[in-house]
Amino acid sequence: MGRHIEFISHTSTVVLGLHGIEVTPPQHYSGVISPTFTAVADLGLSGTSSGTAVPDITVLPVSDGVSGSASGSGSEGSLVPLNVSATLIDPSETITGIRISGLSNGAILTDAAGNQLPQVGGVYSFASVAALAGVHVKSPDYLHGTRSFQVEVDTLDTAPGLPSSSKTTSFAGAVTVVAVADGATFSGP
């Protein structure tokens, strides 16, 4: 059975045979590791013999994505602030894009002034989480209840000289619009 060594520094010492060793890099590491392995053999009366190897171990980037949530709540007939959170699991990665889709029943995304944001086929695209600041949901008048929608966040993990890795993380969001009584109008003589 192989031996497992957790990689802590660039030098590891193994007392038994080297066959089947696994090296575990630090969490979220990508790049080249060059640990030093030294093997010592007991030759009995002849003494010992040793050899050293410094293999390059390439750890490819793997994007971990984000942990995310999205919600909003407000009153019917008003702009409802949209709160989207997307936190990188590996802080060395980059968010490369965010898409919001699936708004139902005529709801749209607007800026804080109520101007509709550009969209293609019902998909709103943003370059970063910061670009979502001031985004609101506008529902048609007299429409209330909970509306679900979908958020997709693209991430990229890179390391110099190695192929990059990307991942899309999807999660559902919900906006709750509370009904507001409009009152009655009267006319007459």
mmCIF file of N, CA and C in Angstrom, residues 6-78:
data_model
loop_
_atom_site.group_PDB
_atom_site.id
_atom_site.type_symbol
_atom_site.label_atom_id
_atom_site.label_comp_id
_atom_site.label_asym_id
_atom_site.label_seq_id
_atom_site.Cartn_x
_atom_site.Cartn_y
_atom_site.Cartn_z
ATOM 1 N N GLU A 6 1.775 14.620 3.588
ATOM 2 C CA GLU A 6 1.216 15.939 3.376
ATOM 3 C C GLU A 6 2.372 16.901 3.170
ATOM 4 N N PHE A 7 2.316 17.652 2.078
ATOM 5 C CA PHE A 7 3.390 18.574 1.735
ATOM 6 C C PHE A 7 3.321 19.790 2.649
ATOM 7 N N ILE A 8 4.340 19.968 3.462
ATOM 8 C CA ILE A 8 4.381 21.081 4.405
ATOM 9 C C ILE A 8 5.479 22.063 4.007
ATOM 10 N N SER A 9 6.617 21.570 3.615
ATOM 11 C CA SER A 9 7.711 22.424 3.170
ATOM 12 C C SER A 9 8.301 21.787 1.924
ATOM 13 N N HIS A 10 9.373 22.357 1.410
ATOM 14 C CA HIS A 10 9.973 21.825 0.185
ATOM 15 C C HIS A 10 10.882 20.625 0.446
ATOM 16 N N THR A 11 11.046 20.207 1.680
ATOM 17 C CA THR A 11 11.873 19.039 1.981
ATOM 18 C C THR A 11 11.076 18.069 2.835
ATOM 19 N N SER A 12 10.980 16.819 2.375
ATOM 20 C CA SER A 12 10.290 15.779 3.128
ATOM 21 C C SER A 12 11.222 14.586 3.250
ATOM 22 N N THR A 13 11.202 13.904 4.382
ATOM 23 C CA THR A 13 12.045 12.733 4.579
ATOM 24 C C THR A 13 11.154 11.517 4.740
ATOM 25 N N VAL A 14 11.431 10.484 3.978
ATOM 26 C CA VAL A 14 10.674 9.247 4.043
ATOM 27 C C VAL A 14 11.616 8.157 4.507
ATOM 28 N N VAL A 15 11.233 7.422 5.542
ATOM 29 C CA VAL A 15 12.093 6.382 6.085
ATOM 30 C C VAL A 15 11.958 5.094 5.290
ATOM 31 N N LEU A 16 10.744 4.750 4.859
ATOM 32 C CA LEU A 16 10.524 3.512 4.126
ATOM 33 C C LEU A 16 10.580 3.766 2.629
ATOM 34 N N GLY A 17 10.302 2.745 1.838
ATOM 35 C CA GLY A 17 10.375 2.845 0.388
ATOM 36 C C GLY A 17 9.552 3.980 -0.190
ATOM 37 N N LEU A 18 9.917 4.422 -1.391
ATOM 38 C CA LEU A 18 9.274 5.564 -2.018
ATOM 39 C C LEU A 18 8.120 5.184 -2.940
ATOM 40 N N HIS A 19 7.901 3.895 -3.179
ATOM 41 C CA HIS A 19 6.856 3.498 -4.108
ATOM 42 C C HIS A 19 5.474 3.893 -3.588
ATOM 43 N N GLY A 20 4.675 4.559 -4.436
ATOM 44 C CA GLY A 20 3.297 4.879 -4.097
ATOM 45 C C GLY A 20 3.106 6.097 -3.214
ATOM 46 N N ILE A 21 4.085 6.965 -3.116
ATOM 47 C CA ILE A 21 3.942 8.161 -2.284
ATOM 48 C C ILE A 21 3.030 9.162 -2.972
ATOM 49 N N GLU A 22 2.159 9.790 -2.208
ATOM 50 C CA GLU A 22 1.310 10.863 -2.694
ATOM 51 C C GLU A 22 1.724 12.136 -1.989
ATOM 52 N N VAL A 23 1.827 13.224 -2.723
ATOM 53 C CA VAL A 23 2.165 14.521 -2.143
ATOM 54 C C VAL A 23 0.917 15.394 -2.216
ATOM 55 N N THR A 24 0.483 15.916 -1.084
ATOM 56 C CA THR A 24 -0.684 16.793 -1.035
ATOM 57 C C THR A 24 -0.208 18.230 -0.872
ATOM 58 N N PRO A 25 -0.463 19.077 -1.868
ATOM 59 C CA PRO A 25 -0.038 20.481 -1.754
ATOM 60 C C PRO A 25 -0.925 21.233 -0.769
ATOM 61 N N PRO A 26 -0.500 22.420 -0.361
ATOM 62 C CA PRO A 26 -1.359 23.240 0.501
ATOM 63 C C PRO A 26 -2.687 23.543 -0.202
ATOM 64 N N GLN A 27 -3.721 23.792 0.567
ATOM 65 C CA GLN A 27 -5.044 24.081 0.015
ATOM 66 C C GLN A 27 -4.976 25.253 -0.952
ATOM 67 N N HIS A 28 -5.654 25.138 -2.083
ATOM 68 C CA HIS A 28 -5.768 26.152 -3.130
ATOM 69 C C HIS A 28 -4.446 26.436 -3.846
ATOM 70 N N TYR A 29 -3.430 25.594 -3.678
ATOM 71 C CA TYR A 29 -2.139 25.808 -4.338
ATOM 72 C C TYR A 29 -2.198 25.310 -5.774
ATOM 73 N N SER A 30 -1.594 26.055 -6.672
ATOM 74 C CA SER A 30 -1.353 25.576 -8.027
ATOM 75 C C SER A 30 0.005 26.117 -8.454
ATOM 76 N N GLY A 31 0.728 25.313 -9.202
ATOM 77 C CA GLY A 31 2.080 25.669 -9.621
ATOM 78 C C GLY A 31 2.952 24.426 -9.587
ATOM 79 N N VAL A 32 4.254 24.649 -9.538
ATOM 80 C CA VAL A 32 5.201 23.542 -9.522
ATOM 81 C C VAL A 32 5.823 23.438 -8.137
ATOM 82 N N ILE A 33 5.817 22.226 -7.599
ATOM 83 C CA ILE A 33 6.463 21.931 -6.317
ATOM 84 C C ILE A 33 7.691 21.083 -6.632
ATOM 85 N N SER A 34 8.801 21.414 -6.014
ATOM 86 C CA SER A 34 10.031 20.637 -6.210
ATOM 87 C C SER A 34 10.551 20.152 -4.858
ATOM 88 N N PRO A 35 9.900 19.150 -4.273
ATOM 89 C CA PRO A 35 10.352 18.661 -2.962
ATOM 90 C C PRO A 35 11.617 17.821 -3.114
ATOM 91 N N THR A 36 12.378 17.752 -2.050
ATOM 92 C CA THR A 36 13.576 16.915 -2.028
ATOM 93 C C THR A 36 13.256 15.631 -1.274
ATOM 94 N N PHE A 37 13.456 14.485 -1.955
ATOM 95 C CA PHE A 37 13.261 13.183 -1.332
ATOM 96 C C PHE A 37 14.626 12.527 -1.195
ATOM 97 N N THR A 38 14.928 12.022 -0.016
ATOM 98 C CA THR A 38 16.167 11.305 0.221
ATOM 99 C C THR A 38 15.827 9.896 0.683
ATOM 100 N N ALA A 39 16.381 8.902 -0.010
ATOM 101 C CA ALA A 39 16.169 7.502 0.356
ATOM 102 C C ALA A 39 17.471 6.955 0.927
ATOM 103 N N VAL A 40 17.377 6.239 2.027
ATOM 104 C CA VAL A 40 18.544 5.623 2.664
ATOM 105 C C VAL A 40 18.280 4.129 2.764
ATOM 106 N N ALA A 41 19.191 3.346 2.249
ATOM 107 C CA ALA A 41 19.068 1.890 2.311
ATOM 108 C C ALA A 41 20.112 1.337 3.262
ATOM 109 N N ASP A 42 19.691 0.426 4.153
ATOM 110 C CA ASP A 42 20.612 -0.248 5.065
ATOM 111 C C ASP A 42 21.183 -1.459 4.333
ATOM 112 N N LEU A 43 22.471 -1.452 4.093
ATOM 113 C CA LEU A 43 23.135 -2.534 3.368
ATOM 114 C C LEU A 43 23.765 -3.559 4.312
ATOM 115 N N GLY A 44 23.334 -3.555 5.552
ATOM 116 C CA GLY A 44 23.859 -4.514 6.527
ATOM 117 C C GLY A 44 25.291 -4.171 6.892
ATOM 118 N N LEU A 45 26.190 -5.153 6.794
ATOM 119 C CA LEU A 45 27.590 -4.946 7.169
ATOM 120 C C LEU A 45 28.297 -3.964 6.247
ATOM 121 N N SER A 46 27.768 -3.769 5.058
ATOM 122 C CA SER A 46 28.418 -2.875 4.104
ATOM 123 C C SER A 46 28.099 -1.411 4.386
ATOM 124 N N GLY A 47 27.215 -1.137 5.317
ATOM 125 C CA GLY A 47 26.883 0.256 5.631
ATOM 126 C C GLY A 47 25.536 0.657 5.031
ATOM 127 N N THR A 48 25.475 1.872 4.636
ATOM 128 C CA THR A 48 24.247 2.399 4.041
ATOM 129 C C THR A 48 24.548 3.046 2.702
ATOM 130 N N SER A 49 23.486 3.201 1.947
ATOM 131 C CA SER A 49 23.583 3.891 0.665
ATOM 132 C C SER A 49 22.412 4.853 0.607
ATOM 133 N N SER A 50 22.612 6.001 0.027
ATOM 134 C CA SER A 50 21.511 6.962 -0.059
ATOM 135 C C SER A 50 21.475 7.600 -1.436
ATOM 136 N N GLY A 51 20.317 8.101 -1.738
ATOM 137 C CA GLY A 51 20.136 8.819 -2.987
ATOM 138 C C GLY A 51 19.110 9.911 -2.784
ATOM 139 N N THR A 52 19.256 10.970 -3.532
ATOM 140 C CA THR A 52 18.350 12.108 -3.411
ATOM 141 C C THR A 52 17.699 12.371 -4.764
ATOM 142 N N ALA A 53 16.431 12.673 -4.728
ATOM 143 C CA ALA A 53 15.705 13.028 -5.938
ATOM 144 C C ALA A 53 14.919 14.309 -5.682
ATOM 145 N N VAL A 54 14.886 15.175 -6.677
ATOM 146 C CA VAL A 54 14.114 16.409 -6.587
ATOM 147 C C VAL A 54 13.181 16.460 -7.809
ATOM 148 N N PRO A 55 12.061 15.740 -7.715
ATOM 149 C CA PRO A 55 11.145 15.743 -8.856
ATOM 150 C C PRO A 55 10.320 17.031 -8.894
ATOM 151 N N ASP A 56 9.966 17.453 -10.093
ATOM 152 C CA ASP A 56 9.012 18.552 -10.228
ATOM 153 C C ASP A 56 7.615 17.946 -10.240
ATOM 154 N N ILE A 57 6.782 18.408 -9.343
ATOM 155 C CA ILE A 57 5.406 17.952 -9.265
ATOM 156 C C ILE A 57 4.530 19.140 -9.665
ATOM 157 N N THR A 58 3.804 18.977 -10.767
ATOM 158 C CA THR A 58 2.961 20.057 -11.270
ATOM 159 C C THR A 58 1.553 19.907 -10.715
ATOM 160 N N VAL A 59 1.094 20.966 -10.049
ATOM 161 C CA VAL A 59 -0.259 20.998 -9.497
ATOM 162 C C VAL A 59 -1.060 21.981 -10.359
ATOM 163 N N LEU A 60 -1.985 21.441 -11.152
ATOM 164 C CA LEU A 60 -2.763 22.272 -12.064
ATOM 165 C C LEU A 60 -3.824 23.080 -11.312
ATOM 166 N N PRO A 61 -4.116 24.287 -11.786
ATOM 167 C CA PRO A 61 -5.190 25.069 -11.170
ATOM 168 C C PRO A 61 -6.537 24.381 -11.347
ATOM 169 N N VAL A 62 -7.361 24.448 -10.330
ATOM 170 C CA VAL A 62 -8.740 23.959 -10.394
ATOM 171 C C VAL A 62 -9.603 25.026 -9.724
ATOM 172 N N SER A 63 -10.478 25.636 -10.504
ATOM 173 C CA SER A 63 -11.335 26.686 -9.958
ATOM 174 C C SER A 63 -12.341 26.087 -8.981
ATOM 175 N N ASP A 64 -12.462 26.720 -7.814
ATOM 176 C CA ASP A 64 -13.375 26.248 -6.773
ATOM 177 C C ASP A 64 -14.740 26.919 -6.836
ATOM 178 N N GLY A 65 -14.853 28.012 -7.566
ATOM 179 C CA GLY A 65 -16.130 28.704 -7.671
ATOM 180 C C GLY A 65 -16.392 29.628 -6.497
ATOM 181 N N VAL A 66 -17.664 29.876 -6.235
ATOM 182 C CA VAL A 66 -18.070 30.816 -5.196
ATOM 183 C C VAL A 66 -19.116 30.190 -4.283
ATOM 184 N N SER A 67 -19.262 30.811 -3.147
ATOM 185 C CA SER A 67 -20.395 30.555 -2.267
ATOM 186 C C SER A 67 -21.289 31.779 -2.444
ATOM 187 N N GLY A 68 -22.553 31.571 -2.824
ATOM 188 C CA GLY A 68 -23.369 32.735 -3.157
ATOM 189 C C GLY A 68 -24.782 32.689 -2.650
ATOM 190 N N SER A 69 -25.389 33.869 -2.633
ATOM 191 C CA SER A 69 -26.800 34.005 -2.289
ATOM 192 C C SER A 69 -27.332 35.255 -2.976
ATOM 193 N N ALA A 70 -28.640 35.297 -3.169
ATOM 194 C CA ALA A 70 -29.261 36.458 -3.799
ATOM 195 C C ALA A 70 -30.678 36.596 -3.269
ATOM 196 N N SER A 71 -31.039 37.823 -2.906
ATOM 197 C CA SER A 71 -32.384 38.052 -2.370
ATOM 198 C C SER A 71 -32.737 39.527 -2.471
ATOM 199 N N GLY A 72 -33.971 39.798 -2.228
ATOM 200 C CA GLY A 72 -34.457 41.168 -2.166
ATOM 201 C C GLY A 72 -35.863 41.158 -1.614
ATOM 202 N N SER A 73 -36.269 42.265 -0.995
ATOM 203 C CA SER A 73 -37.643 42.380 -0.529
ATOM 204 C C SER A 73 -38.027 43.850 -0.487
ATOM 205 N N GLY A 74 -39.278 44.100 -0.795
ATOM 206 C CA GLY A 74 -39.777 45.467 -0.804
ATOM 207 C C GLY A 74 -41.267 45.482 -1.063
ATOM 208 N N SER A 75 -41.779 46.679 -1.236
ATOM 209 C CA SER A 75 -43.216 46.872 -1.400
ATOM 210 C C SER A 75 -43.605 46.942 -2.864
ATOM 211 N N GLU A 76 -44.814 46.514 -3.146
ATOM 212 C CA GLU A 76 -45.397 46.596 -4.479
ATOM 213 C C GLU A 76 -45.334 48.046 -4.975
ATOM 214 N N GLY A 77 -45.000 48.206 -6.238
ATOM 215 C CA GLY A 77 -44.949 49.546 -6.827
ATOM 216 C C GLY A 77 -43.648 50.280 -6.563
ATOM 217 N N SER A 78 -42.690 49.641 -5.897
ATOM 218 C CA SER A 78 -41.414 50.309 -5.617
ATOM 219 C C SER A 78 -40.273 49.529 -6.261
#
